[in-house]
mmCIF file of C-alpha atoms and ligand atoms in Angstrom:
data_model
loop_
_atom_site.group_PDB
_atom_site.id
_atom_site.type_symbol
_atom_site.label_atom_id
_atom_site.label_comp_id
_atom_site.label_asym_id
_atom_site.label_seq_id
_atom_site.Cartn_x
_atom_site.Cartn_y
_atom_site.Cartn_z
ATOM 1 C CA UNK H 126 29.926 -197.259 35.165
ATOM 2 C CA UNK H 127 31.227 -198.889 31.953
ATOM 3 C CA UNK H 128 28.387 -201.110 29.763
ATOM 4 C CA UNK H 129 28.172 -204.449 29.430
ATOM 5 C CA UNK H 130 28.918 -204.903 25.701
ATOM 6 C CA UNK H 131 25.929 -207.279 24.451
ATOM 7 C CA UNK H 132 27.886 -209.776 21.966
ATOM 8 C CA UNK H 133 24.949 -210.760 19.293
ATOM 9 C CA UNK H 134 27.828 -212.388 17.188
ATOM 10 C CA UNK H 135 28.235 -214.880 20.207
ATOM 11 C CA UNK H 136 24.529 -215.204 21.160
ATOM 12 C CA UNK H 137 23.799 -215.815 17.432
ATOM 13 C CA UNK H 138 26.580 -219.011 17.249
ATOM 14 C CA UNK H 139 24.775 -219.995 20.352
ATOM 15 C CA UNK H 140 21.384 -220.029 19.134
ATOM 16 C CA UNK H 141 22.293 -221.406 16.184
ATOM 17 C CA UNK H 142 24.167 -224.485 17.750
ATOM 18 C CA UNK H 143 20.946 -224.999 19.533
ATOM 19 C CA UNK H 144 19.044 -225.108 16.238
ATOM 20 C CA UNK H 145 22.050 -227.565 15.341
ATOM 21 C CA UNK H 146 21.041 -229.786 17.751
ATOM 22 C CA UNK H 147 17.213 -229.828 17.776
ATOM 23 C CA UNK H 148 17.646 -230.274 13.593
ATOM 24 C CA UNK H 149 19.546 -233.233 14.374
ATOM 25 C CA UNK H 150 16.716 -234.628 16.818
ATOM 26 C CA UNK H 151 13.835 -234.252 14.082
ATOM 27 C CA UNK H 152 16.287 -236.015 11.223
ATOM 28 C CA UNK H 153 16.613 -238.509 13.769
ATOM 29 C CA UNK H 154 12.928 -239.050 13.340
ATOM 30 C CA UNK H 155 12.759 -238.830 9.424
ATOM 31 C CA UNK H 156 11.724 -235.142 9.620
ATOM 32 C CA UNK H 157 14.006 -233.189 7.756
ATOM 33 C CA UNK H 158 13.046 -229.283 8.527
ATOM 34 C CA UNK H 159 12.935 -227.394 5.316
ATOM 35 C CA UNK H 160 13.165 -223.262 4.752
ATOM 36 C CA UNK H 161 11.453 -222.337 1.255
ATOM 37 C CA UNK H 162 12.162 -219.084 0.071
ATOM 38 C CA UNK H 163 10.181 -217.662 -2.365
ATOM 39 C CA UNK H 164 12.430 -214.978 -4.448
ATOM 40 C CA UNK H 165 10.902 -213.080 -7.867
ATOM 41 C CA UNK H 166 13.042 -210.937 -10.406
ATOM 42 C CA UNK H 167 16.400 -210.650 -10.538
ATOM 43 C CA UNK H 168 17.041 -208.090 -7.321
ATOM 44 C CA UNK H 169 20.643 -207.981 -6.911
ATOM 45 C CA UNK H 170 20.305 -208.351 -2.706
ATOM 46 C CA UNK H 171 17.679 -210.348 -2.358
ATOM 47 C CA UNK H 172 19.886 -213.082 -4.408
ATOM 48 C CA UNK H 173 22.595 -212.581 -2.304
ATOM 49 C CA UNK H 174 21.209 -212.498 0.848
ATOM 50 C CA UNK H 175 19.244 -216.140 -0.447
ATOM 51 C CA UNK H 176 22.980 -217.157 -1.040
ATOM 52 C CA UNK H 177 23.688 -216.223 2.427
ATOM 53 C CA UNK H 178 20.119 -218.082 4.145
ATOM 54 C CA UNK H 179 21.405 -221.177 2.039
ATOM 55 C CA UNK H 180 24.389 -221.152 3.529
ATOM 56 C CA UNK H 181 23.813 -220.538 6.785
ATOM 57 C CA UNK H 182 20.344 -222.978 6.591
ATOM 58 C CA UNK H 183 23.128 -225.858 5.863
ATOM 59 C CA UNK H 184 25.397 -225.624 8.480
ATOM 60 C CA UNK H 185 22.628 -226.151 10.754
ATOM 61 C CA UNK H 186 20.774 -228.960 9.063
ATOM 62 C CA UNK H 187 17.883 -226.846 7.546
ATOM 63 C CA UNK H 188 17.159 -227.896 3.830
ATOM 64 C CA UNK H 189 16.755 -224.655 2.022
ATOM 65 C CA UNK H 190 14.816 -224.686 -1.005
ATOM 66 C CA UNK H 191 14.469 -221.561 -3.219
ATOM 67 C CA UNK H 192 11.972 -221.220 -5.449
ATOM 68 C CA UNK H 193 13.093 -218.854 -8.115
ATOM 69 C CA UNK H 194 9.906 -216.864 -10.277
ATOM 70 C CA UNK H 195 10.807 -214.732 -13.368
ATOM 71 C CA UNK H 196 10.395 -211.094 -13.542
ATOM 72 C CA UNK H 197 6.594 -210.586 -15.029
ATOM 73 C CA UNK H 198 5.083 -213.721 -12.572
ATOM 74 C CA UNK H 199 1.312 -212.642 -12.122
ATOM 75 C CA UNK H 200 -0.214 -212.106 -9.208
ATOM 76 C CA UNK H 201 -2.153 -215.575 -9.514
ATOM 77 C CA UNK H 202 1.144 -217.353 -10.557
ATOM 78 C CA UNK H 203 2.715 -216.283 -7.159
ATOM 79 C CA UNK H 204 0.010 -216.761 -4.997
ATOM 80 C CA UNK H 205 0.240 -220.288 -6.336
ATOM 81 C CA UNK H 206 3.849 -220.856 -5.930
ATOM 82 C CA UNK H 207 2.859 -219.888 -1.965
ATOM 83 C CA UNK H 208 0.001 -221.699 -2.049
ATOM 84 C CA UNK H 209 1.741 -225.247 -3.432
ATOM 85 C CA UNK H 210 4.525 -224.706 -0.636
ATOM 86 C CA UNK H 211 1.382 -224.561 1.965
ATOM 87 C CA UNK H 212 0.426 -227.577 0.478
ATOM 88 C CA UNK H 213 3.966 -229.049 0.784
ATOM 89 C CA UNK H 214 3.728 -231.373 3.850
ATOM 90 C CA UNK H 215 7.669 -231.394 3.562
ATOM 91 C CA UNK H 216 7.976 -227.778 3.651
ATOM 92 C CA UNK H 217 8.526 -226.545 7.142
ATOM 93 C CA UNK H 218 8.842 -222.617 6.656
ATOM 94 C CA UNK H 219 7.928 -219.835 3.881
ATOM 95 C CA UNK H 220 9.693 -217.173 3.109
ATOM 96 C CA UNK H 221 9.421 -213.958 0.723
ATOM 97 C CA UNK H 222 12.035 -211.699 -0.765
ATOM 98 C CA UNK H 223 10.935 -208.586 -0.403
ATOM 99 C CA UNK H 224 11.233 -206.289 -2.495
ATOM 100 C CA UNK H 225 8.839 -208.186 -5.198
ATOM 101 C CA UNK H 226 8.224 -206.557 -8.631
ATOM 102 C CA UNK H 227 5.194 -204.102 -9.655
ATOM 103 C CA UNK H 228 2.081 -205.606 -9.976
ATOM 104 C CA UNK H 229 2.954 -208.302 -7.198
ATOM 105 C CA UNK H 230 1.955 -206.997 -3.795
ATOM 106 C CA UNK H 231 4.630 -208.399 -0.748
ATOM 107 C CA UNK H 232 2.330 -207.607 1.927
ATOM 108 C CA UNK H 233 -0.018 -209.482 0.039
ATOM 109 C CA UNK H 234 1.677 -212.687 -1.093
ATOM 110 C CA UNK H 235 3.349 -212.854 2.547
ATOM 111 C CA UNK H 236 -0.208 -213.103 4.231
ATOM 112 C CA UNK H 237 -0.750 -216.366 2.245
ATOM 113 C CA UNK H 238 1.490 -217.697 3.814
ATOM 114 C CA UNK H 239 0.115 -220.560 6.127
ATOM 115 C CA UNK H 240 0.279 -219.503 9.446
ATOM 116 C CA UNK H 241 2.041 -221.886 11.025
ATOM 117 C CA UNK H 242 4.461 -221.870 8.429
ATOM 118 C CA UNK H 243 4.997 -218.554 8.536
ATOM 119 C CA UNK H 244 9.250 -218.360 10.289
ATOM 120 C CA UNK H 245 9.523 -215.000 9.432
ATOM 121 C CA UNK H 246 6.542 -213.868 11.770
ATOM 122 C CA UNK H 247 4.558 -211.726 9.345
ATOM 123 C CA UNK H 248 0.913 -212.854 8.734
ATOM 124 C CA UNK H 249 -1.670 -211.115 10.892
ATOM 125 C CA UNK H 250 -2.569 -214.960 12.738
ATOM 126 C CA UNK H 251 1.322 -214.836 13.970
ATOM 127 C CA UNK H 252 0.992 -210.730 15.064
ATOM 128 C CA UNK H 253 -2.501 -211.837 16.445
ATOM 129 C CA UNK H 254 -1.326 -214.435 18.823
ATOM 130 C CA UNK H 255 1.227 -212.577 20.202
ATOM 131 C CA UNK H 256 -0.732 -209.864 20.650
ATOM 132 C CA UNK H 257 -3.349 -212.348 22.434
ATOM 133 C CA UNK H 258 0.038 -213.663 24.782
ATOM 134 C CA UNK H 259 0.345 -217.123 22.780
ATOM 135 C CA UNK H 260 2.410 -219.118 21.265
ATOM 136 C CA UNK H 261 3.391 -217.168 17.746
ATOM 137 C CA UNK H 262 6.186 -217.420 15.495
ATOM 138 C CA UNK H 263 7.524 -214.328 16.356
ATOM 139 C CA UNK H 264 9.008 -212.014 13.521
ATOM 140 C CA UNK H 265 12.601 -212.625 13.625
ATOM 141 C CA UNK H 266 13.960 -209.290 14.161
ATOM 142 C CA UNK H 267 11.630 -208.701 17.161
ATOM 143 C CA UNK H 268 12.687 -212.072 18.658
ATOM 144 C CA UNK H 269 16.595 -211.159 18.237
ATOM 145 C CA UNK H 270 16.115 -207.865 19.959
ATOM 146 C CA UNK H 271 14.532 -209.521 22.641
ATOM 147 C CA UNK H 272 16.606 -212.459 23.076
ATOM 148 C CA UNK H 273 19.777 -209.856 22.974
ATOM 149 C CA UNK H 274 17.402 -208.030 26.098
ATOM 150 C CA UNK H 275 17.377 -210.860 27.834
ATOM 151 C CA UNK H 276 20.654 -212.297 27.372
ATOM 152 C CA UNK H 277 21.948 -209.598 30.103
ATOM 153 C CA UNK H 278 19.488 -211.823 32.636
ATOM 154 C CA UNK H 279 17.514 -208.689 33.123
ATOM 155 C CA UNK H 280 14.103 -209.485 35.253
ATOM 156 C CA UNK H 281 11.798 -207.570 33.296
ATOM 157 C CA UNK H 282 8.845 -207.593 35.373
ATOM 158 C CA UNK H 283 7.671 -203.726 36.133
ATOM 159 C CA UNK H 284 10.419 -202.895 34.499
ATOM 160 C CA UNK H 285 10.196 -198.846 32.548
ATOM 161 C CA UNK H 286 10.395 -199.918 28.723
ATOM 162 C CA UNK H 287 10.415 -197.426 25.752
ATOM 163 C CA UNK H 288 10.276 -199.191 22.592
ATOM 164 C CA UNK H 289 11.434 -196.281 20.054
ATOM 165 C CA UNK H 290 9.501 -197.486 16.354
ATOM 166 C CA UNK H 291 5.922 -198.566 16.029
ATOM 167 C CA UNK H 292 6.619 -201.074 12.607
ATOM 168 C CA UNK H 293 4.965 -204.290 12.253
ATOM 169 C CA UNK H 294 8.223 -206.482 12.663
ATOM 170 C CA UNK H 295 10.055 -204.759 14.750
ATOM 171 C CA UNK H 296 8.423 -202.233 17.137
ATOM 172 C CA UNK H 297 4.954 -203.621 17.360
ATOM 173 C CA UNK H 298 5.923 -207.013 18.497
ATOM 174 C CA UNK H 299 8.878 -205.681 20.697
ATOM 175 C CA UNK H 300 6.359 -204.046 22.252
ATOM 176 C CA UNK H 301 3.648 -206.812 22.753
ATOM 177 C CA UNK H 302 7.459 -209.188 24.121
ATOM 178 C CA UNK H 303 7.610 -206.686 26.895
ATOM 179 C CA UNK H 304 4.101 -206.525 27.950
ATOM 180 C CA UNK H 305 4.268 -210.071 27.721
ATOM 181 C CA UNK H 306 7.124 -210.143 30.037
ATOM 182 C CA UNK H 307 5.460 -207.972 33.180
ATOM 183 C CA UNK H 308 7.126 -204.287 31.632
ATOM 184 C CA UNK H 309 5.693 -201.529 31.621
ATOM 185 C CA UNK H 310 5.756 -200.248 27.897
ATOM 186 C CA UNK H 311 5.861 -196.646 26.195
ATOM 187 C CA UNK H 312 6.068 -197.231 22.255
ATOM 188 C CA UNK H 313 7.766 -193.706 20.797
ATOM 189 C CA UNK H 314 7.624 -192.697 17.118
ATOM 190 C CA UNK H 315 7.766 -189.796 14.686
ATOM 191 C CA UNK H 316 4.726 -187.862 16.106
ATOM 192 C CA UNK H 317 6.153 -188.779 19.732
ATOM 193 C CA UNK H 318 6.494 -185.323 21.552
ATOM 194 C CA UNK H 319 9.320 -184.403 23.116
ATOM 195 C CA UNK H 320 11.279 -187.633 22.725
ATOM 196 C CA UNK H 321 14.197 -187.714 25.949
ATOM 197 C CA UNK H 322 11.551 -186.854 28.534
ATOM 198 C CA UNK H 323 10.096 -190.939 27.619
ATOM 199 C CA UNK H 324 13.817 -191.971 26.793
ATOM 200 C CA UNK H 325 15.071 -190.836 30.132
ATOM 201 C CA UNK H 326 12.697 -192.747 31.909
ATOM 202 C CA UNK H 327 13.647 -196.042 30.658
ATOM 203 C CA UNK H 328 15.433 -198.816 32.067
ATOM 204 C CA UNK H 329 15.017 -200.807 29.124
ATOM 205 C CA UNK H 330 15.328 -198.476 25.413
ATOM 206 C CA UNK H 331 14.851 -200.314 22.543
ATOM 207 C CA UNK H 332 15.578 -198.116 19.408
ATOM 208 C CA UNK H 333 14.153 -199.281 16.227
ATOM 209 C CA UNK H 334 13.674 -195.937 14.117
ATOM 210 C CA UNK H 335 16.139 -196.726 11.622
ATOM 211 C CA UNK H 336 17.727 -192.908 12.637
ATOM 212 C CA UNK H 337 21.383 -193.214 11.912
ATOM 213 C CA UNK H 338 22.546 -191.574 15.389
ATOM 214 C CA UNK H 339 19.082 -190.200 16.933
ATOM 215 C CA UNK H 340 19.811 -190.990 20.437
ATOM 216 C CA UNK H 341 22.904 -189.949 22.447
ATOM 217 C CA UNK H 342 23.918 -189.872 26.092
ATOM 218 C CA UNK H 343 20.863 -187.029 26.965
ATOM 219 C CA UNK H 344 18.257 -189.604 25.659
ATOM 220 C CA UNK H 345 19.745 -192.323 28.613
ATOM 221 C CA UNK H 346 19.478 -192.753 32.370
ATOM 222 C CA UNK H 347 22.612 -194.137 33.572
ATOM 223 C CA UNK H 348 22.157 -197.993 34.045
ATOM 224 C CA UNK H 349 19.730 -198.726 31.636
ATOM 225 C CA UNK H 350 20.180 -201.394 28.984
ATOM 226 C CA UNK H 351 20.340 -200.084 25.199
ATOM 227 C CA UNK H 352 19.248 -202.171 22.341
ATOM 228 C CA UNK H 353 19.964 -200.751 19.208
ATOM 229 C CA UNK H 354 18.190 -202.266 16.323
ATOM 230 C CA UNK H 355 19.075 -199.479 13.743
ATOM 231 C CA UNK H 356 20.846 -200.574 10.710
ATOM 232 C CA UNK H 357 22.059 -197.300 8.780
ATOM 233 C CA UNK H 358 24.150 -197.253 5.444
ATOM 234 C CA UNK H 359 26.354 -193.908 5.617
ATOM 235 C CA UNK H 360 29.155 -192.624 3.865
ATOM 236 C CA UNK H 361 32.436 -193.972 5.825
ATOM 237 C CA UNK H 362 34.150 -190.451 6.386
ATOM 238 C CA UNK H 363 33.387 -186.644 6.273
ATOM 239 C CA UNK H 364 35.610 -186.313 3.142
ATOM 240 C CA UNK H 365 34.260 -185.564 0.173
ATOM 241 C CA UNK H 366 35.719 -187.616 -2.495
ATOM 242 C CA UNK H 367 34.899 -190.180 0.170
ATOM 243 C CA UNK H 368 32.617 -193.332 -1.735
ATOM 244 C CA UNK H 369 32.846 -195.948 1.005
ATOM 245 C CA UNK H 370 30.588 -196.926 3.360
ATOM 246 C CA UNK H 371 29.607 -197.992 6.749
ATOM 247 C CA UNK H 372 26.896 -199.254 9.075
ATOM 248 C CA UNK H 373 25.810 -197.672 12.249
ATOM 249 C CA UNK H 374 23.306 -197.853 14.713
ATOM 250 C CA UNK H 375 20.312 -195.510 15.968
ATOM 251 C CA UNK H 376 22.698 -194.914 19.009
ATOM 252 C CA UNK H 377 25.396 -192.715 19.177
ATOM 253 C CA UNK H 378 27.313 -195.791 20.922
ATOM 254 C CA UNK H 379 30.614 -194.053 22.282
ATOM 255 C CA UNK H 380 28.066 -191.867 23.892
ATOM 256 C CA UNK H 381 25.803 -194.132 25.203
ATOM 257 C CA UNK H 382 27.967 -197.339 26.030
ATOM 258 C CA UNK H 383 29.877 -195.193 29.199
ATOM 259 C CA UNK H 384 26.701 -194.455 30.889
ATOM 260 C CA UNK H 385 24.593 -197.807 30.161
ATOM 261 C CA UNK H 386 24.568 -200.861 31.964
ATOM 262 C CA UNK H 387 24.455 -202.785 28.806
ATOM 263 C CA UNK H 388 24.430 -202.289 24.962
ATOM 264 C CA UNK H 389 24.366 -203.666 21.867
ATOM 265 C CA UNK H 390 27.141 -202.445 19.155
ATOM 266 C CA UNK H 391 26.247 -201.835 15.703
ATOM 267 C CA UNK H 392 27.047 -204.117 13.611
ATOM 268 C CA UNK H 393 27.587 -207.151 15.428
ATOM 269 C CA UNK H 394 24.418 -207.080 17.415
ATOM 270 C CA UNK H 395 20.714 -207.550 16.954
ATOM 271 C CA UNK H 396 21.881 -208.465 13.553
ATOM 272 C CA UNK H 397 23.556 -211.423 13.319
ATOM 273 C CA UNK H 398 20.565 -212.899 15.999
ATOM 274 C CA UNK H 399 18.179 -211.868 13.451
ATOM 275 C CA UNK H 400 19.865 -214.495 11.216
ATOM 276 C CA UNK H 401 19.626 -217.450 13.200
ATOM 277 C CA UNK H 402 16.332 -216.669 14.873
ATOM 278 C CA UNK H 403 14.931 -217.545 11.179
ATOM 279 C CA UNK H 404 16.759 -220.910 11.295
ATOM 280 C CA UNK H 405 14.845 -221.031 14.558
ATOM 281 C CA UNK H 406 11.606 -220.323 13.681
ATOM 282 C CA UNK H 407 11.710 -223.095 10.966
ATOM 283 C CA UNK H 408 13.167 -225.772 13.767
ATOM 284 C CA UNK H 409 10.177 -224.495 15.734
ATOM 285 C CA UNK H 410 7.313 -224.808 12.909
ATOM 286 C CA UNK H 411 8.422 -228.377 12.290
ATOM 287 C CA UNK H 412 8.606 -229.471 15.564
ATOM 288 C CA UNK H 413 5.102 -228.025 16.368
ATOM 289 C CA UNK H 414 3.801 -230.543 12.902
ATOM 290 C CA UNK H 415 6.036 -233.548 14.006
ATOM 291 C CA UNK H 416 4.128 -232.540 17.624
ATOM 292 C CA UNK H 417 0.440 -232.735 16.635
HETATM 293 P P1 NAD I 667 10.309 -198.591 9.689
HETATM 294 O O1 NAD I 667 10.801 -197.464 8.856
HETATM 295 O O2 NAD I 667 9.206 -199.462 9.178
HETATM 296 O O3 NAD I 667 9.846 -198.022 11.102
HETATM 297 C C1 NAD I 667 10.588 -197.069 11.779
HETATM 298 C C2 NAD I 667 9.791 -196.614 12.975
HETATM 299 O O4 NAD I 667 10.576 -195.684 13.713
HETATM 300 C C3 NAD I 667 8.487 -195.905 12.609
HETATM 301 O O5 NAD I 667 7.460 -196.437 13.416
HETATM 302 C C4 NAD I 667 8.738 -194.447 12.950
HETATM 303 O O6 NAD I 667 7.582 -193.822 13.493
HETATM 304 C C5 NAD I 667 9.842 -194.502 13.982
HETATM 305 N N1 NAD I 667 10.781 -193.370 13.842
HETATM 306 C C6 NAD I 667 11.523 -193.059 12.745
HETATM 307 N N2 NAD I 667 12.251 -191.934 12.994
HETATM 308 C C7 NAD I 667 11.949 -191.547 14.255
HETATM 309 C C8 NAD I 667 12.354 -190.452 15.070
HETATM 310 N N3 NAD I 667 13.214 -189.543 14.618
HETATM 311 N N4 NAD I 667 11.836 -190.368 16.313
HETATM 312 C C9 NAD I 667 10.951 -191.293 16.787
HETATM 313 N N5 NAD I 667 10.537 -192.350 16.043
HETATM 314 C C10 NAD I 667 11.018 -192.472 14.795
HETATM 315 O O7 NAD I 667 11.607 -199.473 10.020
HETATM 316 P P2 NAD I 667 11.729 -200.969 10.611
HETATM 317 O O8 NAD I 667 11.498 -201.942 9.534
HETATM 318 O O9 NAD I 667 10.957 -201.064 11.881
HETATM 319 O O10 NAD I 667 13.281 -200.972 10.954
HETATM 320 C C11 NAD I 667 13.806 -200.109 11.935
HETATM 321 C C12 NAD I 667 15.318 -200.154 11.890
HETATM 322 O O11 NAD I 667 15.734 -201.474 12.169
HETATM 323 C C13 NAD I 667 15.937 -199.806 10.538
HETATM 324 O O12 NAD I 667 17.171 -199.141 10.727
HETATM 325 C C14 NAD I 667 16.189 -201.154 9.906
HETATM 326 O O13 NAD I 667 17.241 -201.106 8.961
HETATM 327 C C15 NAD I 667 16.567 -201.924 11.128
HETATM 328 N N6 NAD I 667 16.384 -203.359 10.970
HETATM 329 C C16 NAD I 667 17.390 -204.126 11.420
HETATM 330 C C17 NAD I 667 17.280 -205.490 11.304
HETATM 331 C C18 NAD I 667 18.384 -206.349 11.850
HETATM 332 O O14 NAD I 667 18.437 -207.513 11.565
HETATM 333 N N7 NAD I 667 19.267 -205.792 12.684
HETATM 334 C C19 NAD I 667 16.167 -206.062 10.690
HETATM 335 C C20 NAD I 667 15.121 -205.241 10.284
HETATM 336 C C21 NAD I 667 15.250 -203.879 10.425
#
């Protein structure tokens, strides 16, 4: 049996042309959708990957806006920059850059966030409704790991699921998209006895432990469909003068891609999904307001 290789590169041009399009229907009727990101202090990724949400906000017809704060913003002075975006009738989506500097709290300033504005899925109303089987604006990593899952046309109803990670944006509402679905769900994590004897029982394994390599060909029946959600920074070779760098999965993937019936590679993946399914998110919030 050879896998199915799950092309998130290809899924994510696809969901994003769909964006595209339902962008261009809400211009059409003078309602621009608009991402704010809020970004504070000068951390070196977050302004690059803001570069990189600008970017790929425009190509789609998204209006990004980022609201830049200085290093030393107050607690109170960021809460109101979040609170005058929920104000912002123009303002489709909010955003945070995590990390945020000491004494601001992320967890904190992201639960401000207006629900309904909320694209990247992380308030407790948005975990809630899921949870309750509702319409939610689903945390974007979750949602790309999913929509990878189901871009194999898999019929998950009674399906054996092992979600490997209990976080709150990726393993807790993988989780509650399964159940949702008609699977039958184990959720695995670091106190999670003997690990393979769940693993092996799956026909669906999502692995979100962030585990550089953790599960190999004795962790998977043959025929079941790998998602790998891992994203692991490790040196590129064994040598030891060796500085550069790679990315790889939870999944030892030339182990696991012979004896699965699909998989997703790392990187090119979950990933690049992840991307768009913000963009998505935000065409989804302002639809819902140009709904009501
Ligand atoms: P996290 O650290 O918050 O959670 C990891 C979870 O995995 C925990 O619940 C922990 O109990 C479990 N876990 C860790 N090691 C384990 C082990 N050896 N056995 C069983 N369970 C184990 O991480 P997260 O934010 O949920 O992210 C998980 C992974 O997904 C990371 O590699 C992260 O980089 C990646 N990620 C990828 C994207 C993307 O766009 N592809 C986005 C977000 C996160």
């Amino acid at each position: 049996m050879t896998a199915k290789l799950i092309d998130g590169k290809a899924l994510a041009a696809e969901t994003r042309e769909q964006v595209a399009r339902r962008a261009a229907t809400l211009r059409e009727r003078g309602r621009s959708p608009i991402l704010a990101a809020v970004r504070v202090g000068d951390d070196s990724a977050a302004a690059s990957y803001a570069r990189s949400q600008a970017k790929h906000a425009d190509a789609v017809g998204i209006d990004y806006r980022l609201v830049e704060l200085p290093e030393g913003t107050t607690p109170s002075e960021a809460a109101r920059a979040v609170e005058e975006l929920n104000a912002d009738s123009a303002v489709s989506g909010i955003m945070l850059h995590l990390p945020v500097p000491k004494p601001l709290d992320g967890f904190a300033l992201q639960q401000l966030i207006a629900p309904g504005k909320d694209v990247e899925g992380v308030g407790a109303a948005n975990l809630g409704m899921l949870a309750m089987g509702r319409e939610a604006l689903v945390p974007c990593t979750a949602a790309a790991a999913f929509a990878c899952l189901k871009s194999t046309g898999i019929d998950l109803t009674g399906r054996e699921a092992v979600v490997i990670g209990r976080s709150t944006i990726v393993g807790k509402p993988l989780a509650m998209l399964l159940l949702a679905a008609h699977a039958t769900v184990t959720q695995c994590h670091t106190r999670t006895r003997d690990l393979p004897q769940h693993t092996c029982r799956a026909e669906v394994l999502i692995v979100s432990a962030g585990a550089a390599g953790l599960i190999g060909a004795e962790h998977v029946s043959p025929g079941a469909v790998v998602i790998d959600v891992g994203t692991n920074r490790v040196p590129a070779s064994d040598a030891p003068d060796e500085t550069k760098m790679k990315t790889i999965g939870d999944v030892r993937f030339d182990e696991v891609f012979p004896i699965a019936e699909a998989i997703t590679p790392v990187p090119g993946g979950v990933g690049p999904v992840t991307v768009a399914m913000l963009l998505s998110n935000t065409v989804d919030a302002c639809e819902r307001v140009s709904r009501d």
